[in-house]
Tab-separated table of C-alpha atoms and ligand atoms in Angstrom:
chain	number	residue	atom	x	y	z
H	1	VAL	CA	31.576	52.634	102.040
H	2	ARG	CA	35.321	53.309	102.560
H	3	TYR	CA	37.039	53.697	105.905
H	4	ASP	CA	40.492	54.975	106.798
H	5	VAL	CA	41.738	52.908	109.744
H	6	THR	CA	44.454	54.054	112.143
H	7	LEU	CA	45.931	51.850	114.836
H	8	SER	CA	47.685	53.147	117.944
H	9	VAL	CA	49.004	51.431	121.010
H	10	VAL	CA	47.689	52.799	124.289
H	11	HIS	CA	49.984	52.254	127.226
H	12	THR	CA	49.239	54.128	130.447
H	13	GLU	CA	49.314	53.244	134.140
H	14	THR	CA	45.678	52.178	134.088
H	15	VAL	CA	44.978	51.165	130.506
H	16	GLU	CA	46.876	49.007	128.108
H	17	GLY	CA	45.602	48.127	124.683
H	18	VAL	CA	45.230	49.017	121.053
H	19	LEU	CA	43.067	51.896	119.783
H	20	MET	CA	41.492	51.436	116.349
H	21	CYS	CA	40.057	54.558	114.794
H	22	PHE	CA	37.678	54.254	111.767
H	23	THR	CA	37.077	57.355	109.667
H	24	ASP	CA	34.375	57.278	106.997
H	25	VAL	CA	36.060	58.721	103.874
H	26	THR	CA	33.341	57.727	101.390
H	27	HIS	CA	32.310	61.349	100.779
H	28	LEU	CA	35.887	62.521	100.358
H	29	GLN	CA	36.548	59.751	97.844
H	30	GLN	CA	33.336	60.457	95.963
H	31	ALA	CA	34.164	64.194	95.836
H	32	ASP	CA	37.638	63.375	94.552
H	33	GLN	CA	36.247	61.034	91.904
H	34	MET	CA	33.708	63.689	90.805
H	35	ARG	CA	36.486	66.276	90.497
H	36	ARG	CA	38.547	63.881	88.375
H	37	ASP	CA	35.554	63.064	86.151
H	38	PHE	CA	34.821	66.772	85.731
H	39	VAL	CA	38.392	67.599	84.670
H	40	ALA	CA	38.367	64.635	82.245
H	41	ASN	CA	35.017	65.795	80.782
H	42	VAL	CA	36.153	69.409	80.383
H	43	SER	CA	39.398	68.317	78.720
H	44	HIS	CA	37.496	66.065	76.314
H	45	GLU	CA	34.910	68.745	75.489
H	46	LEU	CA	37.638	71.314	74.766
H	47	ARG	CA	39.904	68.948	72.915
H	48	THR	CA	37.280	67.806	70.385
H	49	PRO	CA	36.761	71.244	68.760
H	50	LEU	CA	40.441	72.101	69.191
H	51	THR	CA	41.508	68.959	67.305
H	52	ALA	CA	39.092	69.842	64.489
H	53	ILE	CA	40.451	73.400	64.282
H	54	LEU	CA	44.083	72.189	64.221
H	55	GLY	CA	43.202	69.641	61.523
H	56	PHE	CA	41.641	72.297	59.304
H	57	ILE	CA	44.580	74.677	59.822
H	58	GLU	CA	46.928	71.908	58.668
H	59	THR	CA	44.755	71.249	55.599
H	60	LEU	CA	44.621	74.963	54.779
H	61	GLN	CA	48.394	75.197	55.076
H	62	GLY	CA	48.907	72.084	52.971
H	63	PRO	CA	46.635	70.376	50.411
H	64	ALA	CA	43.946	73.106	50.341
H	65	ARG	CA	46.350	76.058	50.209
H	66	ASP	CA	45.295	77.192	46.726
H	67	ASP	CA	41.596	76.261	46.884
H	68	PRO	CA	39.501	79.366	47.674
H	69	GLN	CA	36.283	77.298	47.994
H	70	ALA	CA	37.875	75.065	50.608
H	71	HIS	CA	39.131	78.199	52.410
H	72	ASP	CA	35.569	79.496	52.882
H	73	ARG	CA	34.158	76.144	53.907
H	74	PHE	CA	36.928	75.303	56.380
H	75	LEU	CA	36.978	78.794	57.885
H	76	ASN	CA	33.223	78.518	58.546
H	77	ILE	CA	33.691	75.178	60.294
H	78	MET	CA	36.610	76.553	62.309
H	79	ALA	CA	34.518	79.571	63.354
H	80	SER	CA	31.706	77.308	64.510
H	81	GLU	CA	34.103	75.049	66.464
H	82	ALA	CA	35.698	78.110	68.072
H	83	SER	CA	32.209	79.400	69.082
H	84	ARG	CA	31.560	76.026	70.675
H	85	MET	CA	34.697	76.351	72.775
H	86	ASN	CA	33.668	79.886	73.677
H	87	ARG	CA	30.204	78.728	74.824
H	88	LEU	CA	31.756	75.967	76.904
H	89	VAL	CA	34.196	78.353	78.610
H	90	GLY	CA	31.288	80.788	79.223
H	91	ASP	CA	29.202	78.025	80.844
H	92	LEU	CA	32.164	76.833	82.938
H	93	LEU	CA	32.673	80.377	84.219
H	94	SER	CA	28.938	80.698	85.004
H	95	LEU	CA	29.012	77.420	86.906
H	96	SER	CA	32.043	78.407	88.957
H	97	ARG	CA	30.556	81.855	89.707
H	98	VAL	CA	27.283	80.296	90.880
H	99	GLU	CA	29.195	77.844	93.081
H	100	GLU	CA	31.185	80.723	94.565
H	101	ASP	CA	27.982	82.669	95.352
H	102	ALA	CA	26.281	79.584	96.797
H	103	ARG	CA	26.663	80.603	100.443
H	104	MET	CA	25.406	84.166	99.913
H	105	ARG	CA	21.639	84.354	99.801
H	106	PRO	CA	20.354	86.882	97.267
H	107	THR	CA	18.827	90.019	98.815
H	108	THR	CA	17.291	92.013	95.952
H	109	PRO	CA	13.509	92.028	95.353
H	110	LEU	CA	12.667	91.014	91.797
H	111	ASP	CA	9.414	90.927	89.806
H	112	ILE	CA	9.542	87.397	88.396
H	113	ASP	CA	6.727	88.115	85.905
H	114	ALA	CA	8.648	91.030	84.338
H	115	LEU	CA	11.813	88.914	84.201
H	116	ILE	CA	10.083	86.016	82.404
H	117	ARG	CA	8.528	88.414	79.893
H	118	SER	CA	11.951	89.857	79.177
H	119	ALA	CA	13.532	86.357	78.761
H	120	ILE	CA	10.737	85.481	76.304
H	121	ARG	CA	11.224	88.745	74.377
H	122	ASN	CA	14.945	87.963	74.018
H	123	LEU	CA	14.225	84.500	72.593
H	124	SER	CA	11.150	85.143	70.478
H	125	THR	CA	13.240	85.879	67.347
H	126	VAL	CA	15.020	82.516	67.723
H	127	ALA	CA	11.620	80.809	68.067
H	128	GLU	CA	10.192	82.590	65.014
H	129	GLU	CA	13.249	81.779	62.904
H	130	ASN	CA	12.416	78.110	63.544
H	131	GLY	CA	8.762	78.622	62.649
H	132	GLY	CA	7.756	78.291	66.296
H	133	GLN	CA	6.517	80.574	69.078
H	134	ILE	CA	6.629	81.124	72.836
H	135	LEU	CA	3.315	81.638	74.630
H	136	TYR	CA	3.042	83.056	78.140
H	137	ALA	CA	0.205	82.778	80.639
H	138	ALA	CA	0.352	84.451	84.046
H	139	PRO	CA	-1.927	86.437	86.371
H	140	GLU	CA	-1.478	90.206	85.943
H	141	MET	CA	0.081	91.130	89.273
H	142	PRO	CA	3.485	91.899	90.699
H	143	ASN	CA	5.144	88.616	91.647
H	144	LEU	CA	7.990	89.400	93.992
H	145	ILE	CA	10.836	87.067	94.856
H	146	THR	CA	14.234	87.748	96.390
H	147	ALA	CA	16.701	86.897	93.695
H	148	ASP	CA	19.778	87.673	91.678
H	149	SER	CA	18.247	88.938	88.460
H	150	ASP	CA	21.121	87.922	86.118
H	151	GLN	CA	21.077	84.380	87.504
H	152	MET	CA	17.279	84.108	87.286
H	153	MET	CA	17.473	85.345	83.704
H	154	GLN	CA	19.945	82.553	83.005
H	155	VAL	CA	17.577	79.945	84.509
H	156	PHE	CA	14.647	80.872	82.254
H	157	THR	CA	16.853	81.483	79.213
H	158	ASN	CA	18.395	77.995	79.584
H	159	LEU	CA	15.013	76.293	80.016
H	160	ILE	CA	13.310	78.121	77.138
H	161	GLU	CA	16.351	77.641	74.866
H	162	ASN	CA	16.289	73.898	75.616
H	163	ALA	CA	12.560	73.726	74.885
H	164	LEU	CA	13.173	75.430	71.517
H	165	LYS	CA	16.267	73.338	70.745
H	166	TYR	CA	14.872	69.922	71.590
H	167	GLY	CA	11.273	70.765	70.639
H	168	GLY	CA	12.378	70.852	67.000
H	169	GLN	CA	11.173	72.801	63.990
H	170	GLY	CA	7.978	74.811	64.533
H	171	THR	CA	7.733	73.959	68.217
H	172	GLU	CA	5.319	75.805	70.468
H	173	VAL	CA	6.754	76.548	73.899
H	174	LYS	CA	4.288	77.377	76.657
H	175	VAL	CA	5.472	79.288	79.716
H	176	SER	CA	3.196	79.755	82.705
H	177	CYS	CA	3.525	81.318	86.123
H	178	SER	CA	1.215	80.440	89.001
H	179	GLU	CA	1.410	80.404	92.763
H	180	THR	CA	0.664	78.012	95.557
H	181	ARG	CA	-0.249	79.032	99.106
H	182	ARG	CA	1.931	76.312	100.543
H	183	ASP	CA	4.674	74.351	98.834
H	184	ALA	CA	5.128	71.098	100.756
H	185	VAL	CA	8.941	71.086	100.545
H	186	LEU	CA	9.463	74.776	101.306
H	187	ALA	CA	6.572	74.872	103.809
H	188	GLN	CA	5.673	78.364	102.590
H	189	PRO	CA	3.972	80.122	99.631
H	190	ALA	CA	5.798	79.646	96.326
H	191	PHE	CA	5.750	80.485	92.627
H	192	LEU	CA	5.651	77.730	90.034
H	193	ILE	CA	7.002	78.647	86.620
H	194	SER	CA	6.633	75.958	83.944
H	195	VAL	CA	8.227	75.682	80.521
H	196	THR	CA	6.463	73.110	78.329
H	197	ASP	CA	7.434	71.928	74.857
H	198	ASN	CA	5.842	69.509	72.460
H	199	GLY	CA	9.164	67.896	71.560
H	200	PRO	CA	10.259	64.236	71.653
H	201	GLY	CA	10.034	63.956	75.449
H	202	ILE	CA	12.494	62.237	77.782
H	203	ASP	CA	12.629	58.606	78.861
H	204	PRO	CA	11.974	58.603	82.662
H	205	ILE	CA	15.249	56.737	83.326
H	206	HIS	CA	17.201	59.873	82.306
H	207	ILE	CA	15.222	62.376	84.363
H	208	PRO	CA	17.077	62.022	87.716
H	209	ARG	CA	20.449	62.602	85.989
H	210	LEU	CA	19.594	65.559	83.729
H	211	THR	CA	21.089	68.181	86.063
H	212	GLU	CA	24.464	66.386	86.299
H	213	ARG	CA	27.301	68.200	84.578
H	214	PHE	CA	27.800	66.971	80.999
H	215	TYR	CA	24.918	64.488	81.220
H	216	ARG	CA	23.225	64.328	77.813
H	217	ILE	CA	20.692	61.856	76.481
H	218	ASP	CA	22.062	62.115	72.972
H	219	SER	CA	25.515	63.726	72.928
H	220	HIS	CA	25.592	64.035	69.154
H	221	ARG	CA	22.221	65.816	69.046
H	222	SER	CA	23.167	68.112	71.939
H	223	ARG	CA	26.433	69.133	70.259
H	224	GLU	CA	24.720	69.613	66.921
H	225	MET	CA	22.292	71.992	68.657
H	226	GLY	CA	25.197	73.930	70.193
H	227	GLY	CA	24.708	72.458	73.683
H	228	THR	CA	27.505	72.269	76.247
H	229	GLY	CA	25.833	69.761	78.594
H	230	LEU	CA	26.075	72.288	81.438
H	231	GLY	CA	22.802	74.239	81.073
H	232	LEU	CA	20.671	72.267	83.539
H	233	ALA	CA	23.572	71.902	86.026
H	234	ILE	CA	23.789	75.710	86.073
H	235	VAL	CA	19.990	75.920	86.529
H	236	LYS	CA	20.130	73.519	89.479
H	237	HIS	CA	22.925	75.421	91.249
H	238	ILE	CA	21.197	78.781	90.774
H	239	LEU	CA	17.924	77.408	92.117
H	240	ASN	CA	19.688	75.862	95.147
H	241	ARG	CA	21.117	79.273	95.962
H	242	HIS	CA	17.577	80.713	95.847
H	243	ARG	CA	16.099	77.905	97.994
H	244	GLY	CA	14.240	76.774	94.870
H	245	ARG	CA	14.187	73.549	92.892
H	246	LEU	CA	13.519	72.088	89.438
H	247	LYS	CA	10.868	69.480	88.668
H	248	VAL	CA	10.912	67.604	85.358
H	249	GLU	CA	7.844	65.834	83.957
H	250	SER	CA	8.083	64.106	80.615
H	251	THR	CA	7.021	61.086	78.634
H	252	LEU	CA	8.518	59.732	75.444
H	253	ASP	CA	6.773	61.345	72.455
H	254	GLY	CA	4.683	63.403	74.881
H	255	GLY	CA	6.761	66.595	75.275
H	256	SER	CA	8.396	67.843	78.466
H	257	THR	CA	7.594	70.256	81.275
H	258	PHE	CA	10.363	71.800	83.362
H	259	THR	CA	8.926	73.539	86.450
H	260	VAL	CA	10.876	75.980	88.594
H	261	ILE	CA	9.614	76.279	92.188
H	262	LEU	CA	10.718	79.426	94.040
H	263	PRO	CA	9.800	80.744	97.486
H	264	LYS	CA	7.642	83.898	97.508
H	265	SER	CA	9.189	86.922	99.179
S	301	ADP	P1	22.720	70.709	76.628
S	301	ADP	O1	23.702	71.796	76.506
S	301	ADP	O2	23.191	69.390	76.103
S	301	ADP	O3	21.365	71.091	76.147
S	301	ADP	P2	21.537	70.712	79.312
S	301	ADP	O4	22.209	70.569	80.645
S	301	ADP	O5	20.803	71.975	79.065
S	301	ADP	O6	22.657	70.432	78.235
S	301	ADP	O7	20.536	69.492	79.134
S	301	ADP	C1	20.994	68.164	79.399
S	301	ADP	C2	20.303	67.175	78.479
S	301	ADP	O8	18.920	67.098	78.831
S	301	ADP	C3	20.319	67.563	77.010
S	301	ADP	O9	21.489	67.147	76.379
S	301	ADP	C4	19.087	66.831	76.474
S	301	ADP	O10	19.442	65.495	76.198
S	301	ADP	C5	18.131	66.833	77.679
S	301	ADP	N1	17.087	67.899	77.588
S	301	ADP	C6	17.110	69.109	78.182
S	301	ADP	N2	15.979	69.801	77.919
S	301	ADP	C7	15.221	69.003	77.130
S	301	ADP	C8	13.924	69.130	76.514
S	301	ADP	N3	13.191	70.241	76.653
S	301	ADP	N4	13.452	68.067	75.775
S	301	ADP	C9	14.188	66.941	75.632
S	301	ADP	N5	15.417	66.756	76.182
S	301	ADP	C10	15.924	67.766	76.926
């Protein structure tokens, strides 16, 4: 805990003394530290691909100038590094947009079942290319929530993409939607949407930190898979705005289940 202390001398007709004023600045300091860490992380994440691109440009201008095979190979790497920077900037913009919207509650009714089906349709080709599939189980009825549809689409896209990415080759991702008459935290009826993979699972010590910006269990693996380290932070912020939350259940070697809990309209 950090305090700012100010001292002033009090000198009136009736009172004489010294006034000490303690202000708790712990939160301000923590917020400042988080902002500094964030800027340092963003700079590092952008600089790594940029350094690679600059290195390859130098090689193409110098030693590899007359080597057409090297041209193709280096240009491919540069394109993939540039896409990485593009994804990172896209995720940073999403995060800042969600933070900006945070105070405005969404007002549009949305059929969550239709939205999940559409997210699955968009990703089924990616799943099939990896020899895997996405299965969906839900009761056949309109499931209305009040939500921003683009943001909700991003939540389920991020979770299903992660399940496919970390689930590995041939993974089977199961998505389910059910409802509860009373969620204990929300104290009202809610929908529970789960995304389960049969991947490597997550050591429980990492679970509380997964939604922190740039927190990755294995940075090398995440980057190799095209991850920015911001996906779950975006999910968390979007769910906060919708009065929802994310629950993560996982065991090492036992796969993972990410459950989104959202209030019913
Ligand atoms: P990234 O872009 O690195 O995937 P996320 O914020 O989406 O970032 O996820 C944070 C970290 O959580 C990932 O780097 C990965 O280590 C872990 N993670 C997320 N989803 C899964 C999953 N389904 N199985 C195993 N690990 C996961």
